[in-house]
Coordinates of C-alpha atoms and ligand atoms in Angstrom, one line a residue:
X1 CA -25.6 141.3 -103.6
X2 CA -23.6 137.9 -103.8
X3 CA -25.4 135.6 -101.4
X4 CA -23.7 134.3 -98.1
X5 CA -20.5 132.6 -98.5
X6 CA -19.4 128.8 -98.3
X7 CA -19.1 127.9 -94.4
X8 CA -15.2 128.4 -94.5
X9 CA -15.6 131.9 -95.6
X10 CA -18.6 132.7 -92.8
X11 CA -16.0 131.1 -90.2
X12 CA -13.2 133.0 -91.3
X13 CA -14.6 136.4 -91.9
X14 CA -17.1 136.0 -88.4
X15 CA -13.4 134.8 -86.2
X16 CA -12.4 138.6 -87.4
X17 CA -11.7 140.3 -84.2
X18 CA -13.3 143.5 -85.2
X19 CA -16.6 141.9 -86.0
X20 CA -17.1 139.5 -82.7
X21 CA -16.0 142.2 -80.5
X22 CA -18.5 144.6 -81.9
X23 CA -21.1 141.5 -81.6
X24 CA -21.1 140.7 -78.4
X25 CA -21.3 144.3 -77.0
X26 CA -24.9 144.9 -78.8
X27 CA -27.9 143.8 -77.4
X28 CA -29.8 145.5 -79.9
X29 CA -30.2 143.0 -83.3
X30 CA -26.7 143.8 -85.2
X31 CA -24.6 141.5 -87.7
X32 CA -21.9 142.3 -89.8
X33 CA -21.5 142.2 -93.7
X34 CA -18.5 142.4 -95.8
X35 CA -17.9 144.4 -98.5
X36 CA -20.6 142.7 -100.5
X37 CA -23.1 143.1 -98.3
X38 CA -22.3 139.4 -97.2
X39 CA -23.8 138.5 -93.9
X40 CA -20.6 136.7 -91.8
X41 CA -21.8 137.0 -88.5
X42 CA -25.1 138.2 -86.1
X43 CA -26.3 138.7 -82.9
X44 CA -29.1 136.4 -81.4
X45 CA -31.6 139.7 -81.7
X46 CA -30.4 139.9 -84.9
X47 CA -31.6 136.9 -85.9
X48 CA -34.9 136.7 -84.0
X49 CA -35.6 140.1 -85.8
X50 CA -34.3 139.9 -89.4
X51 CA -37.8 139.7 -90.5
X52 CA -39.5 142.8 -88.6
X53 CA -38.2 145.5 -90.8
X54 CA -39.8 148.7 -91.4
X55 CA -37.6 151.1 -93.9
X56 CA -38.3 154.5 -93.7
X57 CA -34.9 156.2 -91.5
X58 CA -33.0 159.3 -92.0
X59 CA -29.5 159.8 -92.5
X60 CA -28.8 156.3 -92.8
X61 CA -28.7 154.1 -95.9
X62 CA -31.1 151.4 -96.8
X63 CA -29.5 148.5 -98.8
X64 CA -31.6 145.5 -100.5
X65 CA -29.8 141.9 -98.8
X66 CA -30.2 138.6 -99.2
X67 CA -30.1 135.6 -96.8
X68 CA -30.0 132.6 -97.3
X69 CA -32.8 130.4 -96.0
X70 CA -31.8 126.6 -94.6
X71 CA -33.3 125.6 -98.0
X72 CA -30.8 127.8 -99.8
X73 CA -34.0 130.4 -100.9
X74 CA -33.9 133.9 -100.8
X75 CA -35.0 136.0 -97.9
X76 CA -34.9 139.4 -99.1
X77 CA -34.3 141.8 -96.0
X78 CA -33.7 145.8 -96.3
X79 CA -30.7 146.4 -93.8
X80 CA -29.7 149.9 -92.4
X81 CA -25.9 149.8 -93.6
X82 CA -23.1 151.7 -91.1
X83 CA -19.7 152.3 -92.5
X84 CA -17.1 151.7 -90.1
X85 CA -14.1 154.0 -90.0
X86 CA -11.6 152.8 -92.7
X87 CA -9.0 153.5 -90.4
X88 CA -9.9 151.5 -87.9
X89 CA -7.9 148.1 -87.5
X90 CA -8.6 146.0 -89.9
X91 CA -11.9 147.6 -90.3
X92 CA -12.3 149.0 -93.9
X93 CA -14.1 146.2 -95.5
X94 CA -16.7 145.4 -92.5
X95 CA -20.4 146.6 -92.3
X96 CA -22.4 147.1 -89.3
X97 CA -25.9 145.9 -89.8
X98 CA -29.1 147.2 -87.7
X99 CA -32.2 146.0 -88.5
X100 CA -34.6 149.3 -88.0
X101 CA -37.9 148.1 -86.6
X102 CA -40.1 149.4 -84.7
X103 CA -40.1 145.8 -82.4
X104 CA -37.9 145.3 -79.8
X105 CA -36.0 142.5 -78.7
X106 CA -37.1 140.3 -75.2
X107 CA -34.3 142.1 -73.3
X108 CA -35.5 145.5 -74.3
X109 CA -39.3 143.9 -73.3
X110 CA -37.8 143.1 -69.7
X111 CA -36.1 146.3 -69.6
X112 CA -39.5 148.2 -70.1
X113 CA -41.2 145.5 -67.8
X114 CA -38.8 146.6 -65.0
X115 CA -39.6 150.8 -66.0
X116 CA -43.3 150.1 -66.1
X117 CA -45.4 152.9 -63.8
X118 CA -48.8 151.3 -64.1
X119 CA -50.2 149.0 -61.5
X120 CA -50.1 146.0 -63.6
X121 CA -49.5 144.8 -67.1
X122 CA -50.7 142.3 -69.4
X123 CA -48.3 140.1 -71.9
X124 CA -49.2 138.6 -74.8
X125 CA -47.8 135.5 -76.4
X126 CA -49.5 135.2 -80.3
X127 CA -48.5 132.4 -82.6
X128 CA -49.4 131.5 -86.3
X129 CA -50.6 128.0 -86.3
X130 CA -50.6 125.9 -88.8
X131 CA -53.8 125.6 -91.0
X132 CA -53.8 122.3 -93.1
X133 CA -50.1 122.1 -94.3
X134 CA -50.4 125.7 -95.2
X135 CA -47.5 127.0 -93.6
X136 CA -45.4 123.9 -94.7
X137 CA -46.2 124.8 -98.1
X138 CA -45.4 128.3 -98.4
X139 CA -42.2 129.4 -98.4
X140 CA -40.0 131.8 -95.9
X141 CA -40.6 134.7 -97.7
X142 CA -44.3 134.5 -97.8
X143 CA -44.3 133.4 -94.2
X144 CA -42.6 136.6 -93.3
X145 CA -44.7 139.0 -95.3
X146 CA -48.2 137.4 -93.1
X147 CA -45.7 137.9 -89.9
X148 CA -45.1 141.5 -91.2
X149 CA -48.8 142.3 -91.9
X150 CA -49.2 140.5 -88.5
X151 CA -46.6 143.1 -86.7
X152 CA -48.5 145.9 -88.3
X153 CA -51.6 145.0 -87.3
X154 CA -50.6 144.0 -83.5
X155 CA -49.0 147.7 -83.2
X156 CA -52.5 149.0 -84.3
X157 CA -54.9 147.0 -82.0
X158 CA -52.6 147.3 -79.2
X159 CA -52.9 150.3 -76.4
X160 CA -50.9 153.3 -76.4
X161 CA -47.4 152.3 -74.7
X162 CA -47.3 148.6 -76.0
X163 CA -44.0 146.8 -77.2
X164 CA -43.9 144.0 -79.1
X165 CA -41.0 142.0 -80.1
X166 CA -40.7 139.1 -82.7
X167 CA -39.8 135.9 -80.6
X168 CA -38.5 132.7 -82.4
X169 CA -40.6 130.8 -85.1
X170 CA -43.9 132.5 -86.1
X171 CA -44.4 134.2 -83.0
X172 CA -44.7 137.5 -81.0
X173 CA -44.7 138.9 -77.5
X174 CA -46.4 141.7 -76.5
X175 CA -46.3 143.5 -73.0
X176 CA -49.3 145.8 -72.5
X177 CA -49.2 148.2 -69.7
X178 CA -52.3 148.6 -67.3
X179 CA -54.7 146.8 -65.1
X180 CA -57.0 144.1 -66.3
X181 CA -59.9 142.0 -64.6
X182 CA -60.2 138.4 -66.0
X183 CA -63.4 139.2 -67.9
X184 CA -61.7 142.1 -69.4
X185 CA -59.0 140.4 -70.6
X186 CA -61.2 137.9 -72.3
X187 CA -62.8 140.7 -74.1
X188 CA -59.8 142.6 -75.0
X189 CA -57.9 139.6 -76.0
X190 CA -60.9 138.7 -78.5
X191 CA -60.9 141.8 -79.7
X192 CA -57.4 141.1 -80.9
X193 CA -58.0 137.8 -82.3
X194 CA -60.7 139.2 -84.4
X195 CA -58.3 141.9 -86.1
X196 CA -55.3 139.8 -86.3
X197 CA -57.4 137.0 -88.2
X198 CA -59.0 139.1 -90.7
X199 CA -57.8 137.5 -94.2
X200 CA -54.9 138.8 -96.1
X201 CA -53.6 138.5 -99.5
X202 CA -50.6 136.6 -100.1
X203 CA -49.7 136.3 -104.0
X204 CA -53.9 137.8 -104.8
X205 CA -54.9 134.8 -102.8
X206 CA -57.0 135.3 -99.4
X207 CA -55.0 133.4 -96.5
X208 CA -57.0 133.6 -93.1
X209 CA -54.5 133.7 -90.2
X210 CA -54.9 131.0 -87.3
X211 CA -53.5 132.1 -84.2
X212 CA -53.1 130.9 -80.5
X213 CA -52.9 133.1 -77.6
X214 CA -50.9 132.9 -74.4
X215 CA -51.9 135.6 -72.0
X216 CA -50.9 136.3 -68.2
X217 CA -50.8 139.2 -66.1
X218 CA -48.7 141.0 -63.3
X219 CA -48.4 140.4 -60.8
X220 CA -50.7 137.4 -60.1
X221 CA -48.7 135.2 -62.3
X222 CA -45.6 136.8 -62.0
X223 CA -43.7 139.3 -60.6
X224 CA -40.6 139.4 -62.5
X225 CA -40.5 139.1 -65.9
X226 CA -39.1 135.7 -66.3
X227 CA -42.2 134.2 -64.7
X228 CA -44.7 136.3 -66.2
X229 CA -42.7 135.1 -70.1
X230 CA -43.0 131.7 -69.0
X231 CA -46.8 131.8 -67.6
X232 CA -47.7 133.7 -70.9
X233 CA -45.6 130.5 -72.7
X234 CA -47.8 128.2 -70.8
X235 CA -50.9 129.4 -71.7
X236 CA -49.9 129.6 -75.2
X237 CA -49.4 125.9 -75.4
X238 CA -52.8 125.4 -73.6
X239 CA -54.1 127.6 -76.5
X240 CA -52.2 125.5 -79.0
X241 CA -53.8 122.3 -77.7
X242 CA -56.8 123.4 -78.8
X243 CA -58.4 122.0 -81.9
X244 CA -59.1 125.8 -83.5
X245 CA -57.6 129.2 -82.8
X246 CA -57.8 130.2 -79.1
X247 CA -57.2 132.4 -76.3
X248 CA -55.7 130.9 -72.8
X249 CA -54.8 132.6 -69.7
X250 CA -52.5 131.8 -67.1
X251 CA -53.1 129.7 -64.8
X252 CA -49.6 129.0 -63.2
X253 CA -49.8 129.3 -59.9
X254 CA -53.4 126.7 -59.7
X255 CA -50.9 123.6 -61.1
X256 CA -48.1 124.8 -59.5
X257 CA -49.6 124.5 -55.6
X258 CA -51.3 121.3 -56.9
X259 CA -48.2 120.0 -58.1
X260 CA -46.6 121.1 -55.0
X261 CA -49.1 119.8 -52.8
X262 CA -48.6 116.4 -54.2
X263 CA -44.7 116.1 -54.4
X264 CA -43.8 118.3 -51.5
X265 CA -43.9 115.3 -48.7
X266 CA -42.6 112.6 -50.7
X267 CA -39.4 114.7 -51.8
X268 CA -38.9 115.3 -47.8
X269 CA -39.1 111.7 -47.3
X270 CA -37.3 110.7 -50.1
X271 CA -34.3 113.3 -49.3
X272 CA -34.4 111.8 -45.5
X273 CA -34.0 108.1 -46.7
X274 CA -31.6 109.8 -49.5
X275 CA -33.1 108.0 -52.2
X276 CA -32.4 110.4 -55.0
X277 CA -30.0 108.6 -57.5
X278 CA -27.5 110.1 -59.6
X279 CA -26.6 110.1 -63.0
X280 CA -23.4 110.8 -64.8
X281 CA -23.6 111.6 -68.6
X282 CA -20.7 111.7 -70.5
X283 CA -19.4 115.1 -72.3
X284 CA -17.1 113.8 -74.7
X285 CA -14.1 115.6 -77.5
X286 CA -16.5 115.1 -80.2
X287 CA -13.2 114.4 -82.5
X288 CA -12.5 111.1 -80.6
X289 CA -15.1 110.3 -78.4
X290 CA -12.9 110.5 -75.4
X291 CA -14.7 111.5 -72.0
X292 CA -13.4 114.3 -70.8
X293 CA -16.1 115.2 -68.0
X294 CA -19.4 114.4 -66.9
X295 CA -22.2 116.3 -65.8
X296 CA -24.1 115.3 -62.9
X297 CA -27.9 114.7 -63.4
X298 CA -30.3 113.9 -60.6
X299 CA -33.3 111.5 -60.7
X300 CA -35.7 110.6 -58.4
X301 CA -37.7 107.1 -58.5
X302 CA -40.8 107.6 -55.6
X303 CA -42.3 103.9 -54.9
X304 CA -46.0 105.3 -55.4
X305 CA -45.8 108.4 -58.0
X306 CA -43.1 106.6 -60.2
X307 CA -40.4 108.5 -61.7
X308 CA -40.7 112.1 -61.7
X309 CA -38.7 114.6 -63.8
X310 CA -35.8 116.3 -62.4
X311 CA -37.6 119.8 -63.9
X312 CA -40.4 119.1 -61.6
X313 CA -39.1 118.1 -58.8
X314 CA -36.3 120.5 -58.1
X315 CA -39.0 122.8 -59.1
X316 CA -41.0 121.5 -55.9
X317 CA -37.5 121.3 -54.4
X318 CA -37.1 125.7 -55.2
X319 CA -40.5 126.3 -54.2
X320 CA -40.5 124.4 -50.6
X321 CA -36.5 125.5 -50.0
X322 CA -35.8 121.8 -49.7
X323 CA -33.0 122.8 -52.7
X324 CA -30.4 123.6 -50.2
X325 CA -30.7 120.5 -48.6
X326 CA -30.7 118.7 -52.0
X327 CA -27.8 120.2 -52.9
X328 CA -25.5 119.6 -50.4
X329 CA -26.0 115.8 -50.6
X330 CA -25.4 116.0 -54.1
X331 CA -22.3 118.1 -53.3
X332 CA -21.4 115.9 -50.9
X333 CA -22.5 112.7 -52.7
X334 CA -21.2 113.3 -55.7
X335 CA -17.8 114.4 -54.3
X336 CA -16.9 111.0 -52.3
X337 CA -17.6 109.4 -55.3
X338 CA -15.6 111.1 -58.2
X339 CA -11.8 111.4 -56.7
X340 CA -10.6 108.4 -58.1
X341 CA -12.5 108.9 -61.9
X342 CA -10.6 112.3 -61.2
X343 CA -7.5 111.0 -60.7
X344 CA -7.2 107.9 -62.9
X345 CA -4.7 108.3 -65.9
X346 CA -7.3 108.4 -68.9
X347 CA -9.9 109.8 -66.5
X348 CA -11.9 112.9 -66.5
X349 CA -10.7 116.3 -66.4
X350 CA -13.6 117.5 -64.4
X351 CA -17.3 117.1 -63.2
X352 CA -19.9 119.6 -63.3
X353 CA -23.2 120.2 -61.2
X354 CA -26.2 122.1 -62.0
X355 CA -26.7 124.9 -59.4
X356 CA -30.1 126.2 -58.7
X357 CA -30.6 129.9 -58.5
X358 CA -32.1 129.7 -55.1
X359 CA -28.8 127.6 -54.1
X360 CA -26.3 130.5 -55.4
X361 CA -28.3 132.8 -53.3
X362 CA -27.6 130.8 -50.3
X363 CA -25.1 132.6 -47.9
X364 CA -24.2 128.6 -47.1
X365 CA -23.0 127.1 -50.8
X366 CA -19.6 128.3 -50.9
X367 CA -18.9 126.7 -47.4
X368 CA -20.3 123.5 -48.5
X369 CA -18.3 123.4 -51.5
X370 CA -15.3 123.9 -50.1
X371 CA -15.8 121.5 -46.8
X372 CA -16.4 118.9 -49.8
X373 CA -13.1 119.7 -52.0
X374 CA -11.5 119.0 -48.5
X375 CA -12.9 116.3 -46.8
X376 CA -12.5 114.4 -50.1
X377 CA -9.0 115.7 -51.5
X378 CA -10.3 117.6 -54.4
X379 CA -9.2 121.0 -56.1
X380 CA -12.0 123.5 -57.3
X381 CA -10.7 123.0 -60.7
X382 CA -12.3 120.2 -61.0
X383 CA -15.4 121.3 -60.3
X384 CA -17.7 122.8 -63.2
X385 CA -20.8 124.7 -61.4
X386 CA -23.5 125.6 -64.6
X387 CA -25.7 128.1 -63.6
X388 CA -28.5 128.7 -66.3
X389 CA -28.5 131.6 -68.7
X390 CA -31.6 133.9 -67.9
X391 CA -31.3 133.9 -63.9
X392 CA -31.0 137.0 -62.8
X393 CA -26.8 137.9 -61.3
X394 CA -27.6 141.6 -61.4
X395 CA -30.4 142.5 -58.9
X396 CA -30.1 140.3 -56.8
X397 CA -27.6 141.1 -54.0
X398 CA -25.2 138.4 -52.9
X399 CA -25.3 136.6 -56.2
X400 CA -23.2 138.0 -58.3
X401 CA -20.5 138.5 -54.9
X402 CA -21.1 134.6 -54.5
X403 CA -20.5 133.8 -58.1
X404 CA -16.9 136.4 -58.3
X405 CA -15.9 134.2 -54.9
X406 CA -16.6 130.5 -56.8
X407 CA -14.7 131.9 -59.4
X408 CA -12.2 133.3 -57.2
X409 CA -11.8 129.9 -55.4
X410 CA -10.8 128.3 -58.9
X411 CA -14.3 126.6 -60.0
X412 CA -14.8 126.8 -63.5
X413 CA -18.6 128.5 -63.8
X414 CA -20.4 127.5 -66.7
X415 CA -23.0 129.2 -68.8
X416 CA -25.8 126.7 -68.9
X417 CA -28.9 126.5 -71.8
X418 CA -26.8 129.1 -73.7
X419 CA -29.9 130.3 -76.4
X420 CA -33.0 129.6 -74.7
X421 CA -33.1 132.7 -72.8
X422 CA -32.6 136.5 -74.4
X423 CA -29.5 137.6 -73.4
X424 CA -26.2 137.4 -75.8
X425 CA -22.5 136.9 -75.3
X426 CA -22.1 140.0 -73.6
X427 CA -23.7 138.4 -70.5
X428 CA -20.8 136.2 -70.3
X429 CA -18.3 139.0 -70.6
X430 CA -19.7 141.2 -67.6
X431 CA -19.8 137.8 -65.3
X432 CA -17.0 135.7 -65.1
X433 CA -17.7 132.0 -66.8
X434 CA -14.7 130.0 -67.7
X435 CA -17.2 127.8 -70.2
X436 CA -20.4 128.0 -71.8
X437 CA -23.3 124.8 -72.5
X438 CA -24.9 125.6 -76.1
X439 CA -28.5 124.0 -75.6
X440 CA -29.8 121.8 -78.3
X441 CA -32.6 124.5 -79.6
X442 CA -29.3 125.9 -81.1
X443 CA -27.8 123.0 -83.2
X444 CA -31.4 120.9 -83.9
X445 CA -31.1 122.2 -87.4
X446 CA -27.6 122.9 -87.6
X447 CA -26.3 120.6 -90.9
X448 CA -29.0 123.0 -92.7
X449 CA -29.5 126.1 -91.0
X450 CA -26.9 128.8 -91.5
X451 CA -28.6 131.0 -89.1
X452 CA -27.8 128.6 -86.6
X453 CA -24.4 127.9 -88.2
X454 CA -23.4 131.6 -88.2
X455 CA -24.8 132.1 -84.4
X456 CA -22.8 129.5 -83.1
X457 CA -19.5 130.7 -84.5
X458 CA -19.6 133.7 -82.2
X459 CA -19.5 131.0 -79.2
X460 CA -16.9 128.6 -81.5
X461 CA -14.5 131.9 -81.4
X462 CA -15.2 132.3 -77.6
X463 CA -13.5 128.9 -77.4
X464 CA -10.5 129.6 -79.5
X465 CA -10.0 133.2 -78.5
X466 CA -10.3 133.0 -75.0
X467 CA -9.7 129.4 -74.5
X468 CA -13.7 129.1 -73.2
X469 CA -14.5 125.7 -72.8
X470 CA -17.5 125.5 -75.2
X471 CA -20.3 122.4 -74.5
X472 CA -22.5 121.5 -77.0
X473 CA -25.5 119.9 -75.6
X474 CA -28.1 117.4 -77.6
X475 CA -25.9 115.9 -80.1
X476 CA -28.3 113.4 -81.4
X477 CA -27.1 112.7 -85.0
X478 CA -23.9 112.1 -86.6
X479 CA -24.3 114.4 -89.1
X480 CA -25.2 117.2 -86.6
X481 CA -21.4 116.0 -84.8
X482 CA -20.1 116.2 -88.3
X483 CA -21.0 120.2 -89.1
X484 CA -20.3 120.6 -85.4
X485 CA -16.9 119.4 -85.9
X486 CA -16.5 121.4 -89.5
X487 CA -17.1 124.7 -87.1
X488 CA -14.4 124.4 -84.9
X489 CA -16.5 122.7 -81.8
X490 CA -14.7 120.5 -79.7
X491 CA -16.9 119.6 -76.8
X492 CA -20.7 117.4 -76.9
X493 CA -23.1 116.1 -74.8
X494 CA -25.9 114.0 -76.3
X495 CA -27.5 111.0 -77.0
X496 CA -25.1 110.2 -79.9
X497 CA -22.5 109.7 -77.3
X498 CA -23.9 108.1 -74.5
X499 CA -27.2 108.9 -72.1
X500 CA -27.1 109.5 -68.5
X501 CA -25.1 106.6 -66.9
X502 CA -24.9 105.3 -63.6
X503 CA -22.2 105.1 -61.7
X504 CA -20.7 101.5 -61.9
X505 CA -21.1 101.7 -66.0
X506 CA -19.1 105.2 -65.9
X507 CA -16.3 103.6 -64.1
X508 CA -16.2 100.4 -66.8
X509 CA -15.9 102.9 -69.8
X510 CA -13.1 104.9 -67.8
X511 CA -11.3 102.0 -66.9
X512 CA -11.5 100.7 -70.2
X513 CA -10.1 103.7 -71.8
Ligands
LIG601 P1 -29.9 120.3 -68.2 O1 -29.0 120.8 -67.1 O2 -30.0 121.1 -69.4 O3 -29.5 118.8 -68.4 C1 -29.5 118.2 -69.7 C2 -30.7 117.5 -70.0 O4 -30.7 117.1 -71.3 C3 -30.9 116.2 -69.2 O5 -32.2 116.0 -68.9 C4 -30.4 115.2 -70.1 O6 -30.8 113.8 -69.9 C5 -30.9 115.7 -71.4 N1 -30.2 115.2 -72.6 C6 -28.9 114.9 -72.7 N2 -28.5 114.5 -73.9 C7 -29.6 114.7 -74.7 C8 -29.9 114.5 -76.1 O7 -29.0 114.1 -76.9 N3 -31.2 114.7 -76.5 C9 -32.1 115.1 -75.7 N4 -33.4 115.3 -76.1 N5 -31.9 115.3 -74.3 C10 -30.7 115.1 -73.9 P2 -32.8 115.7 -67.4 O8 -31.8 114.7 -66.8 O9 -34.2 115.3 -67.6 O10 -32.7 117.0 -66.6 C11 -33.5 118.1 -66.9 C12 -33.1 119.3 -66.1 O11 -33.3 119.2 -64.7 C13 -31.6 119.6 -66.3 O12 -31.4 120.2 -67.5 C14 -31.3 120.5 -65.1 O13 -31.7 121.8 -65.4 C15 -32.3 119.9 -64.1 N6 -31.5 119.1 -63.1 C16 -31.1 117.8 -63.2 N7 -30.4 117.4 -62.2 C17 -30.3 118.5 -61.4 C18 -29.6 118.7 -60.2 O14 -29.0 117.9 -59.6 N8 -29.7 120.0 -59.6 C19 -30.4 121.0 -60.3 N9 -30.4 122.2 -59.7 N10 -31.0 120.8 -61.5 C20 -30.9 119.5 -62.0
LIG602 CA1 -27.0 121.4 -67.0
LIG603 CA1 -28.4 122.4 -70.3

């Protein structure tokens, strides 16, 4: 097998129409190969996975592949090769690529989560820690075959009915069905600890494992799967604070209610007085560095607690359903002061505001959105409402009505955090975004990585094929706006270009232009 091509072949062969459309309708991990058994384009479950392989399958073909690593080293990977009808258009050269494992991806986790019959369930977040510069040391291909013995051994401690699924890095998650008290956790938890750690060889060399644990249960720390994931995540970096491998349970909802004791009051006062302040940063045609929108960012200074981060307090805001309230004067705000940015000749194209969940499942939001277009001459197309990946449109009624009427109405609905939650371009497909906002976990590595390079071509070709508008977030070097630039992405947001601005300094660099 030839290894993976230059990054002009990748962004050729992965803008194919056969091969992005056949992408973005799997969930399950899937890329696509070319004749030479070339990887040019995957799914996100694709990648996540390409290192969870088990081989034995009939009927199906098992081919040796190689990928590329971001230090251009060999990752051997067995791959379950499909032939695609010959006949198809433009389809005789192109391999479908399923990675047989026996994990599952997150989506498939939540899907199970949702079908469970037992009272309650446990899940599991396990990570290899480093162990002296160990890890650093070895290479991707050693790493993988511990995170392989790991798999194998986590399926066989594990109860009956388990699933696991690789997550990103060295990591796994686990959701175990069934009832557990505290104590029994603890015990059960150790036990796993114990079998996962037991040495292993790597190259006739013993290498003890180190792993943190992340537990939490259902329902007390969650009732939906999102919250449960992020408890379980929570408790995993608890775990990882400690000096020496370690087991942590949840314990969400205990700093939750303290923190929500403590910033509830002062948010109401501060809302009253309307002392929240807004920022405007800058996303900018990476090309030229022209600003071409802004999005809106919210900050809070309190006069005893300090600053406080927008994540906690419009967390505190959800929680105490203060958001709605917060919202509309940041509709309203923001709207009385953008019409003539909006309307100057070099000015912006449009400004876009971060939409809680909890606000799109207010029956009030449109109403307010549209009062404010037309008590301060605007037109929805100006208006970009981002909405973050991972909330849930489906199940919850009135959502998914509210977001076809915003669209409807001619805002442009954006895709926010694209690749920090588990589901892939499909999602924006079935719903009906108009732009999408890559988040930085996607291009922190991107002059090197060609996972990354290869993932973000399928959202590169969402821009040129459907005219998305595309936003990459965290641009923090020029080098990282330089590969950016090389894959066909047109939009950034970052540091590189400007921070979060106040008003008076937005309207000097617009004027100036
Ligand atoms: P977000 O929507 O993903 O906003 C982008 C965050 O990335 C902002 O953090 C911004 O300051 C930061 N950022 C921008 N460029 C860079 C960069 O180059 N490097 C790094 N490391 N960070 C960069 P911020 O302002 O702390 O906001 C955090 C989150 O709070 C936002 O994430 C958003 O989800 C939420 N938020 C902020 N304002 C509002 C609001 O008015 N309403 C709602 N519902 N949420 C808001
Ligand atoms: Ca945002
Ligand atoms: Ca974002």
């Amino acid at each position: 097998m030839s290894p993976m091509r230059s990054l002009e072949g990748i962004r050729q062969a992965a803008q194919h129409p056969l091969a992005l459309a056949l992408l973005d309708r799997l969930e399950r991990p899937a890329a696509i190969s070319d004749a030479q058994g070339c990887l040019v384009a995957m799914n996100a479950a694709f990648r996540a996975q390409a290192s969870t392989l088990s081989s034995s399958h009939q009927n199906l073909t098992l081919v040796q592949g190689n990928l590329h690593d971001a230090q251009g080293r060999l990752l051997p990977m067995l791959v379950m090769l499909t032939r695609l009808d010959p006949g198809e258009e433009g389809g005789g050269d192109w391999h479908l690529l399923e990675l047989v494992s026996r994990s599952v991806t997150l989506a498939t986790l939540a899907e199970r989560f949702a079908q469970l019959t037992t009272a309650g369930a446990t899940l599991l977040q396990v990570e290899l820690r480093e162990q002296g510069g160990l890890l650093n040391r070895l290479g991707l291909e050693q790493i993988e075959s511990i995170m392989n013995a790991l798999e194998r051994r986590l399926l066989a401690c594990l109860p009956e009915g388990s699933s696991i699924c690789r997550s990103r890095g060295e990591r796994f998650i686990a959701l175990v069905p069934g009832e557990r008290t505290n104590a029994g956790l603890h015990e059960q938890a150790r036990g796993w600890q114990k079998a996962l750690s037991l040495p292993l060889l790597l190259m006739d060399r013993p290498v003890t494992p180190v792993l943190s644990i992340g537990l939490s249960r259902s329902p007390q720390d969650g009732a939906r799967f999102e919250l449960l994931l992020d408890s379980a995540n929570r408790a995993l970096i608890s775990a990882h604070r400690q000096p020496k491998a370690s087991i942590c349970v949840a314990a969400p909802l205990e700093r939750e209610q303290r923190q929500l004791r403590l910033l509830a009051r002062p948010l109401a006062i501060a809302l009253d007085q309307e002392r929240l302040r807004l920022l405007y940063q800058p996303i900018v045609a990476m090309a030229d560095q022209r600003i071409e929108g802004v999005e809106v960012l919210c900050r809070w200074e309190d006069p005893i607690l300090g600053s406080v981060s927008p994540s906690d307090f419009i967390a505190v805001a959800e929680a105490t359903e203060q958001i709605n309230l917060l919202g509309s004067w940041l509709i309203d705000t923001v709207f009385a002061q953008v019409g003539p940015w909006l309307s100057m000749p070099q000015g912006l194209q449009y400004v876009s505001l971060n939409l809680s969940p909890l606000q799109l499942h207010h029956e009030g939001l449109i109403r307010v959105l549209r009062d404010g277009l037309e008590r301060h001459g605007l037109n929805p197309g100006q208006i970009m409402l981002e909405l973050t990946e991972d909330q849930n449109f489906d199940h919850n009624s009135g959502a998914r009505e509210r977001l076809l009427a915003l669209d409807h109405l001619g805002f442009t609905l954006a895709m926010d955090d694209y690749g920090t939650g588990y589901s892939g371009l499909q999602r924006l497909h079935s719903l009906p975004f108009g732009a999408v906002k890559v988040d930085r976990c996607l291009i922190d590595a991107i002059e090197t990585d060609r996972l990354q390079q290869a993932m973000l071509l399928g959202v590169v070709h969402l821009q040129n094929s459907v005219g998305m508008r595309v936003v990459i977030e965290g641009v923090e070097r020029l080098e990282q706006r330089q590969t950016l630039l090389n894959l066909g992405c047109r939009l950034g947001q970052g540091f590189l270009f400007s921070k979060p601005i106040q008003a008076e300094q937005l309207d000097q660099l617009l004027k100036a232009a």
